[in-house]
PDB file of C-alpha atoms in Angstrom:
ATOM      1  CA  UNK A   2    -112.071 -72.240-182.445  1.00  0.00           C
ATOM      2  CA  UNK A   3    -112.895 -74.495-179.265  1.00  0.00           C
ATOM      3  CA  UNK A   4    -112.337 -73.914-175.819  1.00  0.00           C
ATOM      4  CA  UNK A   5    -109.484 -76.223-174.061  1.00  0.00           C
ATOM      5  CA  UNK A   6    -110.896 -78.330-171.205  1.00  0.00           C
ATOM      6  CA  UNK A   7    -109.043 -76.579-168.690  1.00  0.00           C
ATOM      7  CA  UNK A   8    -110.299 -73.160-170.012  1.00  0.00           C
ATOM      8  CA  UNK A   9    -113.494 -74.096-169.086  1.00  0.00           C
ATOM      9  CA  UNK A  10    -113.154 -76.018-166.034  1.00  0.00           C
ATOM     10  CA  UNK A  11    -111.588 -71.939-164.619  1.00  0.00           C
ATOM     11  CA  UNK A  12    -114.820 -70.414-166.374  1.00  0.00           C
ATOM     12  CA  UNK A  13    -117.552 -72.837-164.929  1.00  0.00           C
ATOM     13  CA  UNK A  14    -115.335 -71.886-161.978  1.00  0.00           C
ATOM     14  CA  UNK A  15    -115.719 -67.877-162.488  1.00  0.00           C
ATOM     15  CA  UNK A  16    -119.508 -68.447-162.567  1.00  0.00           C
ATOM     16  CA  UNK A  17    -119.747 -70.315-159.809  1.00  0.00           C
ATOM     17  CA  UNK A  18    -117.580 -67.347-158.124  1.00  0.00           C
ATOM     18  CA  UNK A  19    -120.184 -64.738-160.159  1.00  0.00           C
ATOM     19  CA  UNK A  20    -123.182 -66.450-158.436  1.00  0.00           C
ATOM     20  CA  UNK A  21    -121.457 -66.549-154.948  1.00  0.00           C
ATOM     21  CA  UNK A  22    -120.848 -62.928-154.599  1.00  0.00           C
ATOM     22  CA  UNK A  23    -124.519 -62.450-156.257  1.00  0.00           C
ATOM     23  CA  UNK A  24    -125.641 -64.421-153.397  1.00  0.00           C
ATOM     24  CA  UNK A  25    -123.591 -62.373-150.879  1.00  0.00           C
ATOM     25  CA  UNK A  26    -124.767 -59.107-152.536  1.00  0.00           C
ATOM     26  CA  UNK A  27    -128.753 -60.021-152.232  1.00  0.00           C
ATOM     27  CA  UNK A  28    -128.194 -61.683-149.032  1.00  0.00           C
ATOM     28  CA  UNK A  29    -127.776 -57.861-147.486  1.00  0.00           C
ATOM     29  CA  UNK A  30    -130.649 -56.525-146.634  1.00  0.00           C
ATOM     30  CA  UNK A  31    -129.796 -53.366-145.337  1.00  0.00           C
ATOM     31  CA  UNK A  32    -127.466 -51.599-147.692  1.00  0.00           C
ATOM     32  CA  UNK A  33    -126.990 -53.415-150.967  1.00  0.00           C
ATOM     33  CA  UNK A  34    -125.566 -50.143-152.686  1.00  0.00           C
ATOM     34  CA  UNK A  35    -123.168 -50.199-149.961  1.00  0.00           C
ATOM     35  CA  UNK A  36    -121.987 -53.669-150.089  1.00  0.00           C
ATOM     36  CA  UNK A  37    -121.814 -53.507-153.841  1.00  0.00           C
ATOM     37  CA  UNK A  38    -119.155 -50.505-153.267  1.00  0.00           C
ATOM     38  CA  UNK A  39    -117.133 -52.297-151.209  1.00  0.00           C
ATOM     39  CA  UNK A  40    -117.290 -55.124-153.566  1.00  0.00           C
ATOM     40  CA  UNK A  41    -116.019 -52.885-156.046  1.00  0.00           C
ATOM     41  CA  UNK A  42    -113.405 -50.962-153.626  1.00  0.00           C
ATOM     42  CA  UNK A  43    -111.948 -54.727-152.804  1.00  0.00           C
ATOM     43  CA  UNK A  44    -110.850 -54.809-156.445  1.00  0.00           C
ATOM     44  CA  UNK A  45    -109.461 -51.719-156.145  1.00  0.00           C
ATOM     45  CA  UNK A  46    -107.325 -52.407-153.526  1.00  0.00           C
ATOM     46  CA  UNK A  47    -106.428 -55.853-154.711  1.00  0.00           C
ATOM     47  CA  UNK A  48    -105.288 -54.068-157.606  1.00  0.00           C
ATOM     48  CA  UNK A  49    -102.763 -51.517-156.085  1.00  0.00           C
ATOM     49  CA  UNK A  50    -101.412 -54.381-154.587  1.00  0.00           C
ATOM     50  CA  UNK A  51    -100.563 -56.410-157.718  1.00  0.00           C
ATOM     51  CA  UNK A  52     -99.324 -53.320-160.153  1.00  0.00           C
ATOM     52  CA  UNK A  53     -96.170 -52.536-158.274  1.00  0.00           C
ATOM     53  CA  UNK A  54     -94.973 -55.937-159.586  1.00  0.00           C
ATOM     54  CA  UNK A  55     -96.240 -55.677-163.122  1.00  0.00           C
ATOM     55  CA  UNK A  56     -95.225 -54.628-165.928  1.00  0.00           C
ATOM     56  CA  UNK A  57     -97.120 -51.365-168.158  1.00  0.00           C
ATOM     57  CA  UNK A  58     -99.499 -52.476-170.484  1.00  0.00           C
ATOM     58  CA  UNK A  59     -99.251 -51.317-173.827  1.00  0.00           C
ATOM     59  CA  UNK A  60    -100.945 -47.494-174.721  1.00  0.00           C
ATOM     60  CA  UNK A  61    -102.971 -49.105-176.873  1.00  0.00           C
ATOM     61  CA  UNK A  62    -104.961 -51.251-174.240  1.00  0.00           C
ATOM     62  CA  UNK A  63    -105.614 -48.252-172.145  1.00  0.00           C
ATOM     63  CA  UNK A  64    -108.293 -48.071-174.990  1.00  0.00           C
ATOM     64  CA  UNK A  65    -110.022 -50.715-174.198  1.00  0.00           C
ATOM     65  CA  UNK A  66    -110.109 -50.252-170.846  1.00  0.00           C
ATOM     66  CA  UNK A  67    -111.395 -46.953-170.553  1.00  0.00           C
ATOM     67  CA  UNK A  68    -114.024 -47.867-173.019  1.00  0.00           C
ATOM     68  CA  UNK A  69    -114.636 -51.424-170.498  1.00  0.00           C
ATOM     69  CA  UNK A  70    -114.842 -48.978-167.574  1.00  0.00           C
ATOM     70  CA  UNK A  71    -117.416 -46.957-169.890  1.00  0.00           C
ATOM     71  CA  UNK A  72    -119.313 -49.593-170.589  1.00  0.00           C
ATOM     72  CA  UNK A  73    -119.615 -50.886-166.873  1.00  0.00           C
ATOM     73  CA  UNK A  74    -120.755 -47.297-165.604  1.00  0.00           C
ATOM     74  CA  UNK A  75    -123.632 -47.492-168.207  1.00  0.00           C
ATOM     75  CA  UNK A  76    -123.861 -51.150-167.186  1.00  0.00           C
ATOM     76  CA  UNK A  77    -124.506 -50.037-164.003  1.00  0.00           C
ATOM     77  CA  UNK A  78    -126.979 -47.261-164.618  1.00  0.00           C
ATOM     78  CA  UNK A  79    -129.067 -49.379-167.131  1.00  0.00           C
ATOM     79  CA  UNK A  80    -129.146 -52.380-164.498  1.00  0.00           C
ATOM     80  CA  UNK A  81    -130.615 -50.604-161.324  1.00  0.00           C
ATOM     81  CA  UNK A  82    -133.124 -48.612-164.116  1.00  0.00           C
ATOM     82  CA  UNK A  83    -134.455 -51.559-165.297  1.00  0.00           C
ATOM     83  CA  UNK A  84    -134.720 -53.053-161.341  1.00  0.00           C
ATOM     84  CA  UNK A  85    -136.098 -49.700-160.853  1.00  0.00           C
ATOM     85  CA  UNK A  86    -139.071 -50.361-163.821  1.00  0.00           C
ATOM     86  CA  UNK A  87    -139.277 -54.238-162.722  1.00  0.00           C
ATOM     87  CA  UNK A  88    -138.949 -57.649-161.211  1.00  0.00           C
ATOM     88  CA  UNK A  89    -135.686 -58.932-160.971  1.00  0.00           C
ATOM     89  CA  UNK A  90    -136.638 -62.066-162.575  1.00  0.00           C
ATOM     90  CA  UNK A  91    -138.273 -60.338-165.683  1.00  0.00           C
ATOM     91  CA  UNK A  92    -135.467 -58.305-166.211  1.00  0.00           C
ATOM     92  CA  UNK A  93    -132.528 -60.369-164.829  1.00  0.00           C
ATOM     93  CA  UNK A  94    -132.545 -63.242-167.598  1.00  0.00           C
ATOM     94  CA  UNK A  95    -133.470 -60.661-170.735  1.00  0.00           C
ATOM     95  CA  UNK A  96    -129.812 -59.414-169.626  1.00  0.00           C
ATOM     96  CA  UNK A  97    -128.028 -62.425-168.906  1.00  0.00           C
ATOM     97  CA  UNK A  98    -129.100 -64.115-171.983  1.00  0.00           C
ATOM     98  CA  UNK A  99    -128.820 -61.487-174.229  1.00  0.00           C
ATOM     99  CA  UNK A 100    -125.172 -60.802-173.461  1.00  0.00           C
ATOM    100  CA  UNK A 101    -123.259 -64.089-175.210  1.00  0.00           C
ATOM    101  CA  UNK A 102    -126.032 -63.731-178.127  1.00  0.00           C
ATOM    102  CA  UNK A 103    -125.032 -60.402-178.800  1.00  0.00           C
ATOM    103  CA  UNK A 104    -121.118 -61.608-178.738  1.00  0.00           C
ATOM    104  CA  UNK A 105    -121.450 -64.491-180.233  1.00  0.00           C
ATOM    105  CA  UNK A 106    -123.960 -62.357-184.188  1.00  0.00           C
ATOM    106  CA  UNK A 107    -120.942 -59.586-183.887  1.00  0.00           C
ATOM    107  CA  UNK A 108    -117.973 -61.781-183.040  1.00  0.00           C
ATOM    108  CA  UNK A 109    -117.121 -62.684-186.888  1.00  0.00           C
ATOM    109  CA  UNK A 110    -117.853 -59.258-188.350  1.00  0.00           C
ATOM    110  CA  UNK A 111    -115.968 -57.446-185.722  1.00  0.00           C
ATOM    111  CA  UNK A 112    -113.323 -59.424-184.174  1.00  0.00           C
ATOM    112  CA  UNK A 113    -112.456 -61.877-186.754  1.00  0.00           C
ATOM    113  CA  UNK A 114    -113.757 -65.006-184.726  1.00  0.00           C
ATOM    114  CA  UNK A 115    -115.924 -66.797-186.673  1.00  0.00           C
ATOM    115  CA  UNK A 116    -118.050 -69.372-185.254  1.00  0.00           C
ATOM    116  CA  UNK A 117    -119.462 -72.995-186.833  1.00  0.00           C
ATOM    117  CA  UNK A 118    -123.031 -73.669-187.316  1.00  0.00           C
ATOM    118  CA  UNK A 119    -123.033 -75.775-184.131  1.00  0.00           C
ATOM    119  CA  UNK A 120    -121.482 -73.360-182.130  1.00  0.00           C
ATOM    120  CA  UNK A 121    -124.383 -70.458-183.282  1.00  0.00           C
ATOM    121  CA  UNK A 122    -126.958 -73.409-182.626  1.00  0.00           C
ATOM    122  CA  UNK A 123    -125.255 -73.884-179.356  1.00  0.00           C
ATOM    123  CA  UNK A 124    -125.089 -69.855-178.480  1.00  0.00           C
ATOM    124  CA  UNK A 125    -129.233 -69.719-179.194  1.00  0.00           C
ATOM    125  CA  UNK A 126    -129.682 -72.747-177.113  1.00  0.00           C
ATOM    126  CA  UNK A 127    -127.457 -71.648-174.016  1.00  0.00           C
ATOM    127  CA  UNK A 128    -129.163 -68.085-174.490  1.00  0.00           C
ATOM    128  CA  UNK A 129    -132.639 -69.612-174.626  1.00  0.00           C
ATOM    129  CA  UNK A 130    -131.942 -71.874-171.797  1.00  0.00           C
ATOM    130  CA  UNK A 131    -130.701 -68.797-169.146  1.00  0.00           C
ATOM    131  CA  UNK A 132    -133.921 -66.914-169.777  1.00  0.00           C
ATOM    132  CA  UNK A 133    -136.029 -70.169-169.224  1.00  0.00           C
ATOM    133  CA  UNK A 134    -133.964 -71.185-166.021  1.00  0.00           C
ATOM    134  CA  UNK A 135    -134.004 -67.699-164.361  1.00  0.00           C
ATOM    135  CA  UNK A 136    -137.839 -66.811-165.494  1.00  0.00           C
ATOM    136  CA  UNK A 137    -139.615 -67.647-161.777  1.00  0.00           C
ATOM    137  CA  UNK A 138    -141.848 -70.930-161.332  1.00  0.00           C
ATOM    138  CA  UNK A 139    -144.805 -69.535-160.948  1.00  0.00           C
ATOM    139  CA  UNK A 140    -146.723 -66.515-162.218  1.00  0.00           C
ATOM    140  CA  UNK A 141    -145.740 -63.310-160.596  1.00  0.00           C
ATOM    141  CA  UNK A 142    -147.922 -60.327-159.854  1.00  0.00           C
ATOM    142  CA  UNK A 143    -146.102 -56.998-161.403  1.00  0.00           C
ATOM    143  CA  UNK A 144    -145.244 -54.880-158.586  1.00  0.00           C
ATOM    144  CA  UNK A 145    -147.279 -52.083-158.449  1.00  0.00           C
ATOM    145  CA  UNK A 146    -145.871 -48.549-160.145  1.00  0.00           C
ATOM    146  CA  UNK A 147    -143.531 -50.962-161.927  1.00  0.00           C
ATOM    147  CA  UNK A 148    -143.305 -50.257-165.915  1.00  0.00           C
ATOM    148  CA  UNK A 149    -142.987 -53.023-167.935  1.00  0.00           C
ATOM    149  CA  UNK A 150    -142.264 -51.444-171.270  1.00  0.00           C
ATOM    150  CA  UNK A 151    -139.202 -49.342-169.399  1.00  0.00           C
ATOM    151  CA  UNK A 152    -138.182 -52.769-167.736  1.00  0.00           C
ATOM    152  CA  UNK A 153    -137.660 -54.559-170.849  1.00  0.00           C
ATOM    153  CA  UNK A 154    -135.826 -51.255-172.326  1.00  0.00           C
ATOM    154  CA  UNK A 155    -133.457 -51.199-169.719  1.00  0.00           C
ATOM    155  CA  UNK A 156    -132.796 -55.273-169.496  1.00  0.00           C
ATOM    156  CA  UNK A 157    -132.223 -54.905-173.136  1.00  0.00           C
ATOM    157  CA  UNK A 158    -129.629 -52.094-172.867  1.00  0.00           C
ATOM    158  CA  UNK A 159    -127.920 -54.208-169.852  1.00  0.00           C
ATOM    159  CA  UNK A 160    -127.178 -56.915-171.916  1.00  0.00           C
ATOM    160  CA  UNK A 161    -126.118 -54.665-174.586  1.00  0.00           C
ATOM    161  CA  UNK A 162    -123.864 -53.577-172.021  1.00  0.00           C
ATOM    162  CA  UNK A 163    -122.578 -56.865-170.685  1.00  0.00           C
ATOM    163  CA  UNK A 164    -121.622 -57.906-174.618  1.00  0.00           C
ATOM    164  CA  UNK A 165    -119.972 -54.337-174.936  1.00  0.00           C
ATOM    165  CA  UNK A 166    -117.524 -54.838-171.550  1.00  0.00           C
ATOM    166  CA  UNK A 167    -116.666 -58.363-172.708  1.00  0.00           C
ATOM    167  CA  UNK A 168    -115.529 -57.456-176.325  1.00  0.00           C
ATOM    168  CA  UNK A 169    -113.841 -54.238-174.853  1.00  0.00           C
ATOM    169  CA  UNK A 170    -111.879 -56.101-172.426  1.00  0.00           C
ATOM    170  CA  UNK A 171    -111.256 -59.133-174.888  1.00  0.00           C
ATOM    171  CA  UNK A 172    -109.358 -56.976-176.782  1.00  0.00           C
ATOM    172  CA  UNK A 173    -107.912 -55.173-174.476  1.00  0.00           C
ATOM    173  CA  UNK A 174    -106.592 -58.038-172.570  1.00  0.00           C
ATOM    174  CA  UNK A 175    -105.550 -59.280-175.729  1.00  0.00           C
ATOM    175  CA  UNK A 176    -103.508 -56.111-176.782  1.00  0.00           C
ATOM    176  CA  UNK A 177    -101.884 -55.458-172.751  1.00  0.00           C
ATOM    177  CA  UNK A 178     -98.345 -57.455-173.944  1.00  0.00           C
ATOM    178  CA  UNK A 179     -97.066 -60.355-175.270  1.00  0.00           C
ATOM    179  CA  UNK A 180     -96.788 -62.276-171.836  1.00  0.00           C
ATOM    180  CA  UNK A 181     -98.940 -63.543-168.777  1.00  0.00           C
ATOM    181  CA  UNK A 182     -97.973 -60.569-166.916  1.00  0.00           C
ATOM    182  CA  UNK A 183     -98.887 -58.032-168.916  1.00  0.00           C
ATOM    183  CA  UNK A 184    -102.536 -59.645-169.582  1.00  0.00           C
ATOM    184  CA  UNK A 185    -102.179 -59.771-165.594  1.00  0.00           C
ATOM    185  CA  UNK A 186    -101.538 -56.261-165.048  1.00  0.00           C
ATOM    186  CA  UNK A 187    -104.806 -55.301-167.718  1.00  0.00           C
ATOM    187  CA  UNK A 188    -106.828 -56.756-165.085  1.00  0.00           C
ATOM    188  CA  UNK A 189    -104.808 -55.383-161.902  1.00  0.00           C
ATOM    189  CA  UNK A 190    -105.335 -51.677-163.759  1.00  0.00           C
ATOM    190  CA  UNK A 191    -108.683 -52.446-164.512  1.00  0.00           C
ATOM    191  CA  UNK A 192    -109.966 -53.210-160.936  1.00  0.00           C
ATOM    192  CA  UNK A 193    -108.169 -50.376-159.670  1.00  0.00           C
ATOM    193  CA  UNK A 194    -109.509 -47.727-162.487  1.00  0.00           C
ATOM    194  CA  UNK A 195    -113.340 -49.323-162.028  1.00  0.00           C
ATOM    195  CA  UNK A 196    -113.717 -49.727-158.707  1.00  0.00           C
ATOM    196  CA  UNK A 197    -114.359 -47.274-155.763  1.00  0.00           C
ATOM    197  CA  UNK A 198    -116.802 -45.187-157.784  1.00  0.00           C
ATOM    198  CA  UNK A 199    -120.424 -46.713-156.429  1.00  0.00           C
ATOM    199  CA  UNK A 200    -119.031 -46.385-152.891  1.00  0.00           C
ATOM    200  CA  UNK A 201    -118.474 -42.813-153.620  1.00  0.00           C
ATOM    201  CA  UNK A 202    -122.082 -42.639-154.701  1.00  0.00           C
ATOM    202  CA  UNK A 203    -123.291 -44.602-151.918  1.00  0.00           C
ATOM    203  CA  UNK A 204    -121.369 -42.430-149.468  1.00  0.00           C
ATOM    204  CA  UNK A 205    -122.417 -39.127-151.196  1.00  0.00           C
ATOM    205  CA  UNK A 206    -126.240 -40.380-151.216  1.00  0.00           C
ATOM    206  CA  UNK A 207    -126.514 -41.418-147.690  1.00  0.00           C
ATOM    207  CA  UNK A 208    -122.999 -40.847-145.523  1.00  0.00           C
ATOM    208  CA  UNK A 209    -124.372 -41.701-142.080  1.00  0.00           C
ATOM    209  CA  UNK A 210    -126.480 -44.764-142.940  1.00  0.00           C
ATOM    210  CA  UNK A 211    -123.207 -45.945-144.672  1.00  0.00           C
ATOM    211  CA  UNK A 212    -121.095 -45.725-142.012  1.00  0.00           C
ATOM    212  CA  UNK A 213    -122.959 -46.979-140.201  1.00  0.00           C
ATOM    213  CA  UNK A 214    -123.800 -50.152-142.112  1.00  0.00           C
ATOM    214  CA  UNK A 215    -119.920 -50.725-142.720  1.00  0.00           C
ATOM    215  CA  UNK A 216    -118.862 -50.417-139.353  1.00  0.00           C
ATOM    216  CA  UNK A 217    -121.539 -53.536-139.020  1.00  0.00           C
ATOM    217  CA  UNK A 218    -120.516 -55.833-141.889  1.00  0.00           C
ATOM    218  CA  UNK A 219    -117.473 -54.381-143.594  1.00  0.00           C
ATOM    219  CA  UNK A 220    -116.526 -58.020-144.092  1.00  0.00           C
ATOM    220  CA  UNK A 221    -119.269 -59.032-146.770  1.00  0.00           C
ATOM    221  CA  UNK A 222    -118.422 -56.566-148.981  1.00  0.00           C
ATOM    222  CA  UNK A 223    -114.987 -57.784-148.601  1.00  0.00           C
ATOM    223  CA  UNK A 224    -115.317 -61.398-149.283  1.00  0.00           C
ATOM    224  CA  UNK A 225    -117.432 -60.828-151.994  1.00  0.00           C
ATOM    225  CA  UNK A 226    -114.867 -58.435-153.648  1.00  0.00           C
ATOM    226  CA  UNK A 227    -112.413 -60.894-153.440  1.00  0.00           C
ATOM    227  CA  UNK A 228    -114.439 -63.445-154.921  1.00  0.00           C
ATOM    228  CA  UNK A 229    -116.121 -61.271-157.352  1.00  0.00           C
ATOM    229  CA  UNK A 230    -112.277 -59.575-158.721  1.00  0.00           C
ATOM    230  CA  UNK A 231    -110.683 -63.187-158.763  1.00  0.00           C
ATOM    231  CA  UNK A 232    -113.423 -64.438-160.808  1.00  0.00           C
ATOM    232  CA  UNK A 233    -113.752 -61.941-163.269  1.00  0.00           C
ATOM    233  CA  UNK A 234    -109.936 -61.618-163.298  1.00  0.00           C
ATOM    234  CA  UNK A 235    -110.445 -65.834-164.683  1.00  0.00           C
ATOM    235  CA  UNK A 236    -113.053 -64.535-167.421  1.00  0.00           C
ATOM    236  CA  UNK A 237    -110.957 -61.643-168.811  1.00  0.00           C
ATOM    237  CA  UNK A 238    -107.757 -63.959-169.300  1.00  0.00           C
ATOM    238  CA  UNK A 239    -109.861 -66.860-170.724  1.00  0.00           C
ATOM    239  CA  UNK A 240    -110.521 -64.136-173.498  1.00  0.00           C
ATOM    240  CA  UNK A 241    -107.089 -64.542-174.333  1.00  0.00           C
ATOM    241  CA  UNK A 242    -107.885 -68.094-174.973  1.00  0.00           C
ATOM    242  CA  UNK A 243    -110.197 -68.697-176.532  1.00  0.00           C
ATOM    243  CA  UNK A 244    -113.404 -67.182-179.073  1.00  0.00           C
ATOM    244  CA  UNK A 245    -114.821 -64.731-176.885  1.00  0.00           C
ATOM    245  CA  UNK A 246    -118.764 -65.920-177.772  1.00  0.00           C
ATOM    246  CA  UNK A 247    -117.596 -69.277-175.781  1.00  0.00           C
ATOM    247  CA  UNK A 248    -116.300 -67.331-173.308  1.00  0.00           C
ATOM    248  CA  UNK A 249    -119.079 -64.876-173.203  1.00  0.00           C
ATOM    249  CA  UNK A 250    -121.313 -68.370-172.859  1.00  0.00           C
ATOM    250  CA  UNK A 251    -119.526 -70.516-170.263  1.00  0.00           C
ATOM    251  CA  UNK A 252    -119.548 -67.308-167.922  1.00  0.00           C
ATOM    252  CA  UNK A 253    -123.084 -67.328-168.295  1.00  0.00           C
ATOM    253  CA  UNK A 254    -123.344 -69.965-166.529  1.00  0.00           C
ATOM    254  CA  UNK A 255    -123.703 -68.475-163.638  1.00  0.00           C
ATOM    255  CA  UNK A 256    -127.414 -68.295-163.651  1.00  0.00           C
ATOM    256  CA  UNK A 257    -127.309 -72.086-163.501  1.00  0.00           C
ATOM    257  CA  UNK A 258    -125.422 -72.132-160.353  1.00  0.00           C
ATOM    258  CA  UNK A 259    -127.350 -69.237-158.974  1.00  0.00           C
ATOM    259  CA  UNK A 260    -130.286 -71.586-159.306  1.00  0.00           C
ATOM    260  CA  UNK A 261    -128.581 -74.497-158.306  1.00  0.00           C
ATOM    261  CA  UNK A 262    -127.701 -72.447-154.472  1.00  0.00           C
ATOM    262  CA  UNK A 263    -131.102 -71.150-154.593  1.00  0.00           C
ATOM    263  CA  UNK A 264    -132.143 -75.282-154.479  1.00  0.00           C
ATOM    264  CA  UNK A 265    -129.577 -76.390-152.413  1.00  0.00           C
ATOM    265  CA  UNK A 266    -128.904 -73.926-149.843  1.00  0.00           C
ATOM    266  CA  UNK A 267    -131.599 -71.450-149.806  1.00  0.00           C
ATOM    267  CA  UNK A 268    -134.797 -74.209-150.498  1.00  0.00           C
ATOM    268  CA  UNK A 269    -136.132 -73.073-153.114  1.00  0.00           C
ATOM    269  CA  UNK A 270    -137.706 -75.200-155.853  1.00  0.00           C
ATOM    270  CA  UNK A 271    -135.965 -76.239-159.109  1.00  0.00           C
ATOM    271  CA  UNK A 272    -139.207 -77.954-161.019  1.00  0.00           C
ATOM    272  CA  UNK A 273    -139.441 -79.443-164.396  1.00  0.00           C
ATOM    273  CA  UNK A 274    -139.099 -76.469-166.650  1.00  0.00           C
ATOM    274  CA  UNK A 275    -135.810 -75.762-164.566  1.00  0.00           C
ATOM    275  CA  UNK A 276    -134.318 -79.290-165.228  1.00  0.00           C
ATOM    276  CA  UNK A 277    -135.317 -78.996-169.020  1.00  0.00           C
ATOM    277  CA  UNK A 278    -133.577 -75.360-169.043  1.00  0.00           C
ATOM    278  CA  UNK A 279    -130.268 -76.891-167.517  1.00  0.00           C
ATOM    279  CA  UNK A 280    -130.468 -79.840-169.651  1.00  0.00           C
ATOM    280  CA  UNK A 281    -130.735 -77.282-172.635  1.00  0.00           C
ATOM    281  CA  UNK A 282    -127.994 -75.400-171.460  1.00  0.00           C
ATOM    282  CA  UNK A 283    -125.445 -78.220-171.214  1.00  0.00           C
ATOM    283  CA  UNK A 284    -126.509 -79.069-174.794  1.00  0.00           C
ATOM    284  CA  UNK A 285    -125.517 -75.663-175.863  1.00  0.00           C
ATOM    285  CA  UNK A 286    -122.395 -75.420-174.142  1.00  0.00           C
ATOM    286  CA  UNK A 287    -121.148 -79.254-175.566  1.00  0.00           C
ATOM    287  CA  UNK A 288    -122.181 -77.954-179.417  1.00  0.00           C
ATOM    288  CA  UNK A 289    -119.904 -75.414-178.203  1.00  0.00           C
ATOM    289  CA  UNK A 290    -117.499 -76.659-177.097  1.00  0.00           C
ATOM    290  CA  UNK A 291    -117.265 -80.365-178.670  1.00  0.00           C
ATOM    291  CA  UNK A 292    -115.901 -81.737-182.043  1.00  0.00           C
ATOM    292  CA  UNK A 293    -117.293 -80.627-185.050  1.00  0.00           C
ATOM    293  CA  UNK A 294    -119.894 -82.547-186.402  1.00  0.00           C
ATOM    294  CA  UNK A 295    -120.626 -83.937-189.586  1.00  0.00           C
TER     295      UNK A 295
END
């Protein structure tokens, strides 16, 4: 199974989008929880919107989804614990990486998808290139009180997590109806069901400071919703598409353009090890995604 051209021109798209509303998200300095609930509240809404005008999904994919909107609250919890433990950029590309590697060794026994030798060549070398691009460019101290041994643990379990939500939804997308709008309406019911609960946390935490901080910039939260919904609203259809360890992959790409607007709009440095990583990366993803060879 190979992913159609314009399948992955829309999921080099969605992780562009993933890496905008990343950079939106870490651009806030004063509320991130906050921002990160209205994020997910913008989905919500977006959501109510859409399902008047769709049709039910199928009982069976409320399955899936409750088990996707499982998955992301443990996502969740396992992703600020290992932030907690560490640097973002020990535990950031441990997560990323692992995520499509995990898809891609289960994918056969599990889902019935079962991948060439190129394409499991391809997975290891996309999956080896994320953790080499996002790893920093020069030696970091540990922050103190930080616990590396938890920090791995909990980067591990994220990308456990991330492989979980993608097969969960995969299927579920895949079982919501027999047309466009019922895989539609998956993801409109989705966003709605997974959405508002980290601004209820964020409120219950700290009500004051967070009124206080939306009052002041409402608006990022809401731009990066949009972008964040629309673009994982791209990766859950492509599942219908296509194998969901190349799906898993091209999303993944996302750390490449997250380094790619730390270069070019932020100033940061890209460096040799960096251009060998992306270089990797697009390897992996033509194996992939190319003709089968021999």
């Amino acid at each position: 199974m190979v992913v159609q051209p314009l399948i992955i021109g829309l999921l080099l798209l969605a992780g562009l989008m993933h890496a905008s509303w990343n950079a939106i998200l870490k651009s806030d300095s004063s509320d991130r929880l906050a921002t990160f609930g209205v994020i997910m509240t913008t989905g919500t809404v977006m959501g109510l919107c859409a399902v008047p005008f769709l049709p039910p999904i199928e009982p069976q994919a409320w399955t899936f989804l409750a088990a996707s909107v499982a998955i992301h609250v443990l996502y969740y919890v396992f992703l600020l614990k290992a932030y907690s433990y560490g640097d973002l950029s020990h535990t950031y590309p441990i997560a990323r990486g692992l995520g499509p590697l995990l898809v891609a060794l289960v994918s056969g026994r599990f889902i019935g998808e079962h991948l060439r030798g190129q394409d499991i060549v391809g997975v290891l070398l996309l999956s080896g290139g994320l953790v080499a691009l996002a790893l920093p460019l020069k030696a970091v101290v540990p922050r103190q009180g930080g616990r590396y041994g938890l920090a791995t643990l909990f980067a591990v379990l994220t990308g456990v997590t991330i492989a979980g939500y993608i097969i969960a939804d995969g299927l579920g997308v895949r079982a919501a109806g027999p047309d466009f709008a019922h895989r539609l309406s998956y993801i409109a019911w989705l966003c709605v069901v997974e959405g508002p609960w980290l601004l209820v946390v964020a409120v219950a935490l700290r009500p004051q400071r967070v009124w206080s901080h939306l009052r002041r910039t409402w608006w990022r939260g809401v731009i990066g919703g949009v972008i964040a919904n629309v673009g994982y609203g791209i990766a859950i259809y492509a599942l219908v598409l296509g194998p969901m360890a190349h799906v898993a992959a091209l999303r993944e790409t996302s750390v490449l353009f997250g380094v790619l607007i730390g270069t070019l709009l932020l100033g940061e440095p890209f460096g040799r090890r960096r251009l060998i990583a992306a270089v990797v990366i697009v390897t992996g993803l033509m194996l992939m995604n190319g003709p089968t060879l021999g």
